[in-house]
């Protein structure tokens, strides 16, 4: 969901294409930002490789894995993924984070030796995928934003040791500033855009462990504690200055404010709690940063882990797991489908839905057959079966209806009840994102290269192309060569 931006250095295997340093201007509107903008105008250095075609370095994929040390493979979003790798130049290992597209083209680089703006890769902690047209990479003091025209902008937070960037997304970053001292207790949140302009500020009581997520449309969800863990706050902070509070108890059913607006979804479920009348209250947020509280005719629980109430799809359908009907005295456990726009509700006794309703109002269930084995079955919003049972447990599902089912022998990938391809059980497959998945040959490599890919790392295993790679919906490896492009604006 997010975007990553970085100083742009073009490495051609062992050669580099340098970037001209951008003009830096000081924004005097407040003491917390310095803006550095560029159109990525590049001047070429000499190439030290012979296989350069039209200013592009073309590398066979096997050679790329052997010549470069791969560290992380990110998920694809909006046509791009973040990858992290290193290379040796002048007997020094240099770490690089880059965006790659589905054609295997690497365009923009962050280079560890700081050729541009003296940036060291180990200063940065987190990258964010393309979302709302921008990607970003950040530390507590700097954030770079990229767009798809290879333009970048940098925001610095250098002038106060009490200010730090805690989240970025789209073309915005969120700062936490604590100006408390012996005589006062003052802190505030500040939203800056990709040009360093302050969009909004909100003062609050200083807290510990503030966590934030970008949900889209200039809105951040914020979770923190007032001095002690007895006083938790949970709110949404927007570029228009609005600060919308959620109830403290609304985190108790597993909803942590991590959902975001996407693919036509203009409403998200941001909280769920059991009221004193033993009914489930959910809070829904729209793109105007307005929260509405709905009381469901259900008691939803999360007794077997995960969220008790799913996010909604574009049509407003949510699923309530492990629920009891409040209009009946019975404690019969059901799974309910509820429409937050119309109030329509359907329920069945099957208790193990997986994920949420996709864009076609379909959701998978894990169901135990009479043979004692686990099967996966698709249901619609009326909770009617719309597929034949498939042997195995659902292991991944997305809003496009791409389903992964894992049995004792293999991992099978389906869409619209049609099997697309399968892999042996020894492989580990990530959920599909942007019609692309990542494959690793074992769990250790999967954990090393896929888990926590947003956090930049220094350690990695030595892998070859057959050990970790991207696949499309047909199970084909995504590309057989890497193209390191020179972009002239």
XYZ file of C-alpha atoms in Angstrom:
489
model
C 0.000 0.000 0.000
C 2.743 2.416 0.121
C 5.370 4.290 -1.717
C 9.054 4.474 -1.471
C 11.349 7.191 -2.354
C 15.009 7.411 -2.359
C 18.015 9.251 -3.677
C 18.425 8.031 -7.165
C 21.714 6.538 -8.205
C 21.948 4.353 -11.246
C 24.242 1.440 -10.828
C 25.220 -0.396 -13.953
C 26.521 -3.644 -12.511
C 29.897 -2.355 -11.387
C 29.435 1.054 -13.015
C 27.274 3.935 -11.903
C 25.095 6.511 -13.536
C 25.255 9.525 -11.284
C 22.498 11.950 -10.438
C 22.958 15.675 -10.299
C 22.363 17.073 -6.884
C 19.108 18.954 -6.562
C 18.753 22.513 -5.439
C 17.925 22.734 -1.760
C 15.750 25.433 -0.289
C 14.845 26.162 3.285
C 11.183 26.352 4.269
C 10.937 28.906 7.050
C 7.270 28.229 7.880
C 8.370 26.092 10.801
C 11.592 24.741 12.251
C 11.076 21.100 11.428
C 11.486 20.640 7.701
C 13.916 21.182 4.889
C 12.755 20.552 1.349
C 14.918 19.053 -1.385
C 13.205 18.595 -4.760
C 14.557 17.300 -8.045
C 13.458 16.177 -11.476
C 16.160 13.512 -11.381
C 18.231 15.113 -14.085
C 21.092 12.717 -14.548
C 24.465 12.998 -16.197
C 26.157 9.805 -17.285
C 29.439 8.522 -16.023
C 31.444 6.024 -18.045
C 30.058 2.520 -18.089
C 32.450 -0.215 -17.120
C 30.253 -2.948 -18.575
C 30.067 -3.867 -22.251
C 26.481 -5.206 -22.247
C 24.824 -1.795 -22.194
C 22.065 -1.252 -24.754
C 20.623 2.248 -25.221
C 21.912 3.311 -21.806
C 20.364 0.232 -20.167
C 22.312 -2.548 -18.511
C 20.702 -5.929 -19.269
C 21.599 -8.751 -16.887
C 20.529 -12.368 -17.103
C 18.469 -13.204 -14.027
C 20.829 -15.993 -12.908
C 23.777 -13.591 -13.197
C 21.907 -10.988 -11.192
C 21.459 -13.455 -8.323
C 25.116 -14.487 -8.440
C 26.653 -11.016 -8.913
C 24.416 -9.251 -6.405
C 23.484 -10.302 -2.887
C 19.704 -10.346 -2.702
C 18.310 -9.380 0.705
C 14.571 -8.693 0.387
C 11.769 -9.129 -2.154
C 8.706 -6.946 -1.564
C 5.123 -7.423 -2.748
C 3.935 -5.731 -5.917
C 1.597 -2.779 -5.548
C 0.420 -0.621 -8.425
C 2.952 -2.197 -10.803
C 6.083 -1.899 -8.622
C 7.831 -3.775 -5.800
C 10.712 -2.890 -3.507
C 13.786 -5.101 -3.577
C 16.928 -4.846 -1.478
C 20.325 -6.175 -2.532
C 24.026 -5.371 -2.361
C 27.032 -5.347 -4.673
C 30.786 -4.989 -4.372
C 32.584 -1.925 -5.686
C 36.178 -1.009 -4.864
C 36.268 -3.897 -2.381
C 33.330 -2.433 -0.464
C 29.854 -3.887 -0.118
C 27.178 -1.322 -0.942
C 23.536 -1.802 0.018
C 20.822 -0.749 -2.415
C 17.052 -0.479 -2.215
C 15.233 -0.142 -5.510
C 11.845 -0.260 -7.176
C 11.370 -2.927 -9.838
C 8.460 -3.226 -12.280
C 6.828 -6.328 -13.744
C 9.160 -6.261 -16.769
C 12.192 -6.623 -14.501
C 13.228 -3.000 -15.009
C 15.063 -1.330 -12.126
C 15.012 2.423 -12.513
C 15.805 4.222 -9.280
C 18.363 3.405 -6.604
C 19.391 4.387 -3.125
C 23.094 3.922 -2.852
C 24.791 3.253 0.469
C 27.884 5.328 -0.231
C 25.822 8.533 -0.369
C 26.837 9.805 -3.817
C 23.720 11.899 -3.735
C 22.901 14.077 -0.738
C 25.256 11.999 1.459
C 22.565 9.432 2.198
C 23.530 6.187 3.900
C 21.155 3.274 3.462
C 21.465 2.232 7.092
C 19.930 5.546 8.100
C 16.598 4.300 6.784
C 14.312 1.831 8.492
C 11.145 1.481 6.413
C 9.948 1.567 2.820
C 6.328 2.133 1.769
C 4.734 0.815 -1.418
C 3.134 2.837 -4.197
C -0.186 4.172 -2.991
C -2.083 7.147 -4.386
C 0.736 7.709 -6.885
C 3.721 7.811 -4.517
C 6.220 5.497 -2.832
C 8.457 6.470 0.078
C 11.384 5.442 2.259
C 12.013 6.973 5.641
C 14.037 7.213 8.797
C 13.048 9.189 11.882
C 14.644 12.306 10.378
C 14.236 12.020 6.592
C 11.642 10.867 4.095
C 11.969 10.544 0.319
C 8.901 10.442 -1.942
C 8.955 9.043 -5.507
C 6.387 9.284 -8.252
C 6.181 7.152 -11.383
C 7.833 9.796 -13.548
C 11.080 9.287 -11.607
C 10.751 12.572 -9.774
C 11.620 12.625 -6.105
C 11.217 14.980 -3.190
C 12.910 14.895 0.182
C 11.637 16.103 3.541
C 14.145 16.504 6.385
C 13.375 16.852 10.081
C 16.766 17.980 11.289
C 16.179 21.005 13.461
C 14.661 19.419 16.545
C 15.840 16.352 18.405
C 12.302 16.027 19.754
C 10.697 15.578 16.307
C 10.621 12.271 14.474
C 8.802 10.783 11.503
C 6.639 7.870 12.621
C 4.768 7.009 9.390
C 4.516 7.862 5.697
C 2.081 6.999 2.948
C 0.846 8.488 -0.295
C 2.475 11.894 -0.471
C 2.332 12.542 3.277
C 4.408 11.837 6.377
C 3.360 12.022 10.016
C 5.622 13.562 12.667
C 5.483 13.182 16.421
C 6.940 16.197 18.229
C 7.448 16.236 21.995
C 8.325 19.686 23.364
C 7.881 18.792 27.042
C 10.285 20.095 29.660
C 10.381 20.699 33.404
C 7.750 23.434 33.218
C 5.340 22.080 30.609
C 4.012 18.880 29.090
C 3.397 19.470 25.403
C 3.356 17.229 22.355
C 1.723 17.334 18.953
C 1.283 15.412 15.733
C 2.081 17.116 12.444
C 1.292 16.070 8.873
C 3.705 17.251 6.145
C 3.235 16.770 2.420
C 5.938 15.683 -0.033
C 7.067 19.301 -0.462
C 7.561 19.769 3.272
C 4.473 21.919 3.773
C 2.676 21.567 7.083
C -0.899 20.414 6.417
C -2.208 19.907 9.942
C -1.128 19.838 13.577
C -2.814 18.475 16.698
C -1.678 18.935 20.299
C -2.110 16.053 22.739
C -0.840 14.807 26.076
C 2.633 13.249 25.668
C 2.434 9.510 25.214
C 4.505 6.382 24.997
C 4.728 4.101 21.988
C 2.734 6.044 19.399
C 1.972 3.794 16.429
C 0.473 5.110 13.202
C -0.790 3.766 9.868
C -1.668 5.619 6.691
C -5.200 4.647 5.604
C -5.453 6.904 2.532
C -7.007 10.193 1.478
C -4.678 12.126 3.784
C -5.802 10.274 6.931
C -3.578 8.514 9.489
C -4.778 6.165 12.214
C -2.933 6.742 15.484
C -2.701 4.448 18.512
C -0.885 5.455 21.689
C -0.944 5.679 25.480
C -1.222 8.653 27.810
C 1.794 8.219 30.042
C 0.607 4.851 31.332
C -1.013 1.925 29.568
C -4.332 2.425 31.342
C -5.213 5.377 29.113
C -5.041 4.303 25.487
C -6.246 6.502 22.664
C -7.181 5.424 19.167
C -7.965 8.100 16.602
C -7.832 9.264 12.996
C -5.928 12.432 12.072
C -6.489 14.102 8.677
C -4.770 16.724 6.544
C -7.879 18.894 6.946
C -7.032 19.155 10.659
C -9.850 16.938 11.881
C -9.021 14.595 14.743
C -11.611 11.834 15.108
C -11.584 9.804 18.298
C -12.516 6.150 18.567
C -13.604 4.577 21.829
C -10.818 3.034 23.900
C -12.467 -0.375 24.035
C -12.854 -0.620 20.300
C -9.549 -2.394 19.901
C -10.670 -5.366 21.996
C -12.021 -7.488 19.123
C -8.870 -7.407 17.049
C -9.428 -4.313 14.892
C -6.230 -2.247 15.172
C -6.728 0.528 12.623
C -4.578 -1.113 9.941
C -7.152 -1.228 7.105
C -6.991 1.322 4.309
C -9.064 2.752 1.481
C -8.420 0.854 -1.750
C -9.980 -0.345 -5.006
C -13.212 1.570 -4.662
C -13.531 0.889 -0.918
C -14.574 4.241 0.568
C -15.558 2.935 4.016
C -13.444 0.883 6.419
C -14.177 -0.842 9.723
C -11.933 0.779 12.312
C -13.194 -0.689 15.566
C -15.358 -3.377 17.119
C -16.392 -3.909 20.728
C -19.009 -5.608 22.893
C -21.399 -3.116 24.508
C -22.804 -3.360 28.030
C -25.971 -4.784 26.411
C -23.862 -7.636 24.967
C -24.171 -6.368 21.397
C -21.342 -5.749 18.964
C -20.709 -2.104 18.155
C -18.566 -1.397 15.101
C -17.082 1.928 14.062
C -16.797 2.729 10.364
C -14.709 5.530 8.878
C -15.349 7.301 5.573
C -12.955 9.318 3.422
C -14.084 12.573 5.069
C -12.603 11.322 8.373
C -16.098 10.868 9.803
C -16.835 7.938 12.109
C -20.217 6.303 12.515
C -21.030 3.723 15.195
C -23.333 0.826 14.253
C -24.919 -1.667 16.628
C -25.171 -5.153 15.143
C -27.838 -7.718 16.135
C -24.938 -9.993 17.067
C -22.323 -10.718 19.695
C -19.089 -11.319 17.792
C -16.110 -12.981 19.425
C -12.556 -13.788 18.465
C -12.137 -16.987 20.450
C -10.027 -18.797 17.848
C -7.775 -15.865 16.953
C -7.889 -13.130 14.355
C -10.417 -10.350 14.005
C -13.981 -10.906 15.133
C -15.293 -8.469 12.502
C -13.752 -8.269 9.042
C -13.252 -5.157 6.973
C -16.016 -4.428 4.473
C -15.803 -4.674 0.705
C -16.995 -1.972 -1.709
C -20.599 -3.223 -1.431
C -20.528 -2.956 2.369
C -20.415 -6.656 3.287
C -18.612 -7.727 6.455
C -18.333 -11.136 8.105
C -18.752 -11.671 11.851
C -16.965 -14.737 13.136
C -17.850 -16.871 16.130
C -21.080 -14.892 16.667
C -24.260 -15.276 18.720
C -27.619 -13.858 17.639
C -28.800 -11.315 20.190
C -32.501 -11.574 19.278
C -32.503 -15.238 20.290
C -31.816 -16.603 23.792
C -29.857 -19.483 22.287
C -26.065 -19.463 22.502
C -25.864 -21.129 19.099
C -22.614 -20.145 17.363
C -22.979 -18.845 13.816
C -21.072 -17.027 11.109
C -22.956 -13.947 9.927
C -22.728 -11.780 6.816
C -23.893 -8.234 7.473
C -24.233 -5.262 5.128
C -23.283 -1.997 6.855
C -25.144 0.080 4.240
C -28.481 -1.785 4.115
C -28.611 -3.722 7.405
C -29.219 -7.004 5.568
C -27.967 -10.039 7.492
C -27.519 -13.735 6.678
C -26.039 -16.456 8.861
C -25.133 -20.147 8.920
C -23.671 -22.565 11.442
C -20.347 -22.983 9.641
C -17.816 -21.380 11.969
C -14.562 -20.936 10.052
C -14.684 -18.217 7.384
C -11.293 -17.133 6.036
C -10.528 -13.481 5.392
C -13.243 -11.195 4.072
C -15.660 -10.768 1.166
C -13.922 -10.103 -2.141
C -15.078 -7.610 -4.779
C -17.639 -10.169 -6.047
C -19.054 -10.792 -2.550
C -17.391 -14.214 -2.236
C -15.617 -15.568 0.852
C -13.857 -18.914 1.498
C -14.697 -21.178 4.439
C -12.651 -23.939 5.979
C -15.025 -26.880 6.507
C -14.434 -30.317 8.003
C -15.680 -33.150 5.802
C -17.297 -36.350 7.022
C -14.015 -38.089 6.243
C -12.382 -35.953 8.943
C -10.319 -33.951 6.446
C -10.320 -30.174 5.976
C -11.839 -28.657 2.818
C -12.200 -25.166 1.359
C -15.598 -24.025 0.046
C -16.616 -20.654 -1.409
C -19.772 -18.873 -0.201
C -21.594 -15.750 -1.433
C -23.068 -12.901 0.636
C -26.229 -14.971 1.195
C -23.895 -17.612 2.690
C -24.832 -20.068 -0.013
C -22.215 -22.459 -1.396
C -20.962 -21.416 -4.813
C -18.151 -23.954 -5.306
C -17.392 -27.614 -4.861
C -15.264 -28.577 -1.836
C -11.515 -28.475 -2.473
C -9.274 -30.651 -0.329
C -7.046 -28.515 1.915
C -7.121 -25.423 4.115
C -7.303 -21.868 2.731
C -3.925 -20.228 3.251
C -4.303 -16.907 1.380
C -7.135 -14.856 -0.143
C -7.411 -11.356 -1.550
C -10.060 -8.896 -2.707
C -9.566 -9.993 -6.326
C -10.724 -13.498 -5.368
C -7.344 -15.212 -5.727
C -7.344 -18.180 -3.357
C -4.464 -20.367 -2.177
C -5.305 -23.787 -0.730
C -2.762 -25.974 1.028
C -3.180 -29.728 1.521
C -0.741 -32.451 2.560
C 0.970 -32.548 -0.843
C 0.690 -29.222 -2.641
C -0.319 -25.574 -2.719
C -3.070 -24.876 -5.250
C -3.968 -21.435 -6.610
C -7.548 -20.683 -7.720
C -9.517 -17.791 -9.142
C -13.282 -17.936 -9.702
C -13.218 -21.621 -8.671
C -10.756 -22.420 -11.474
C -7.368 -23.847 -10.524
C -4.590 -21.755 -12.090
C -1.522 -23.759 -11.034
C -0.031 -25.727 -8.157
C 3.343 -26.077 -6.440
C 4.727 -28.807 -4.221
C 4.129 -28.459 -0.486
C 7.849 -27.839 0.135
C 7.444 -24.360 -1.372
C 6.145 -21.344 0.509
C 3.942 -18.914 -1.441
C 3.046 -15.398 -0.351
C -0.465 -14.011 -0.870
C -1.017 -12.585 -4.355
C -0.775 -8.820 -4.635
C -1.246 -6.994 -7.937
C -1.602 -10.472 -9.560
C 1.937 -11.404 -8.487
C 3.100 -13.734 -5.687
C 6.511 -14.529 -4.241
C 7.774 -18.102 -3.958
C 10.497 -19.508 -1.693
C 11.720 -23.086 -1.626
C 11.480 -23.415 2.150
C 10.211 -21.657 5.264
C 13.606 -20.284 6.299
C 14.096 -18.452 3.006
C 10.462 -17.292 3.080
C 10.898 -15.760 6.532
C 14.226 -14.165 5.587
C 13.196 -12.602 2.291
C 9.468 -11.903 2.624
C 8.587 -11.348 6.281
C 8.981 -7.756 7.372
C 10.163 -6.667 3.937
C 9.156 -3.091 4.770
C 11.952 -3.042 7.332
C 15.360 -2.782 5.714
C 17.774 -5.509 6.780
C 21.470 -6.303 6.647
C 21.515 -10.090 6.954
C 20.572 -12.555 4.241
C 21.187 -16.061 3.028
C 22.961 -16.839 -0.215
C 20.249 -17.754 -2.709
C 19.979 -18.550 -6.401
C 17.167 -17.744 -8.817
C 15.462 -21.065 -8.136
C 15.332 -20.409 -4.398
C 13.229 -17.243 -4.317
C 11.345 -15.548 -7.170
C 8.136 -13.895 -8.392
C 5.331 -15.760 -10.230
C 2.281 -14.580 -12.164
C -1.239 -16.033 -12.151
C -0.148 -18.833 -14.486
C 2.644 -19.905 -12.167
C 5.309 -18.581 -14.546
C 8.397 -16.834 -13.205
C 7.949 -13.146 -13.759
C 11.093 -12.247 -15.711
C 14.284 -13.872 -17.006
C 16.448 -10.755 -17.048
C 16.994 -7.570 -15.087
C 17.190 -4.234 -16.905
C 18.879 -1.375 -15.082
C 17.500 1.643 -16.861
C 18.907 5.116 -17.342
C 16.045 7.602 -17.236
C 16.586 10.973 -18.871
C 13.968 13.598 -17.998
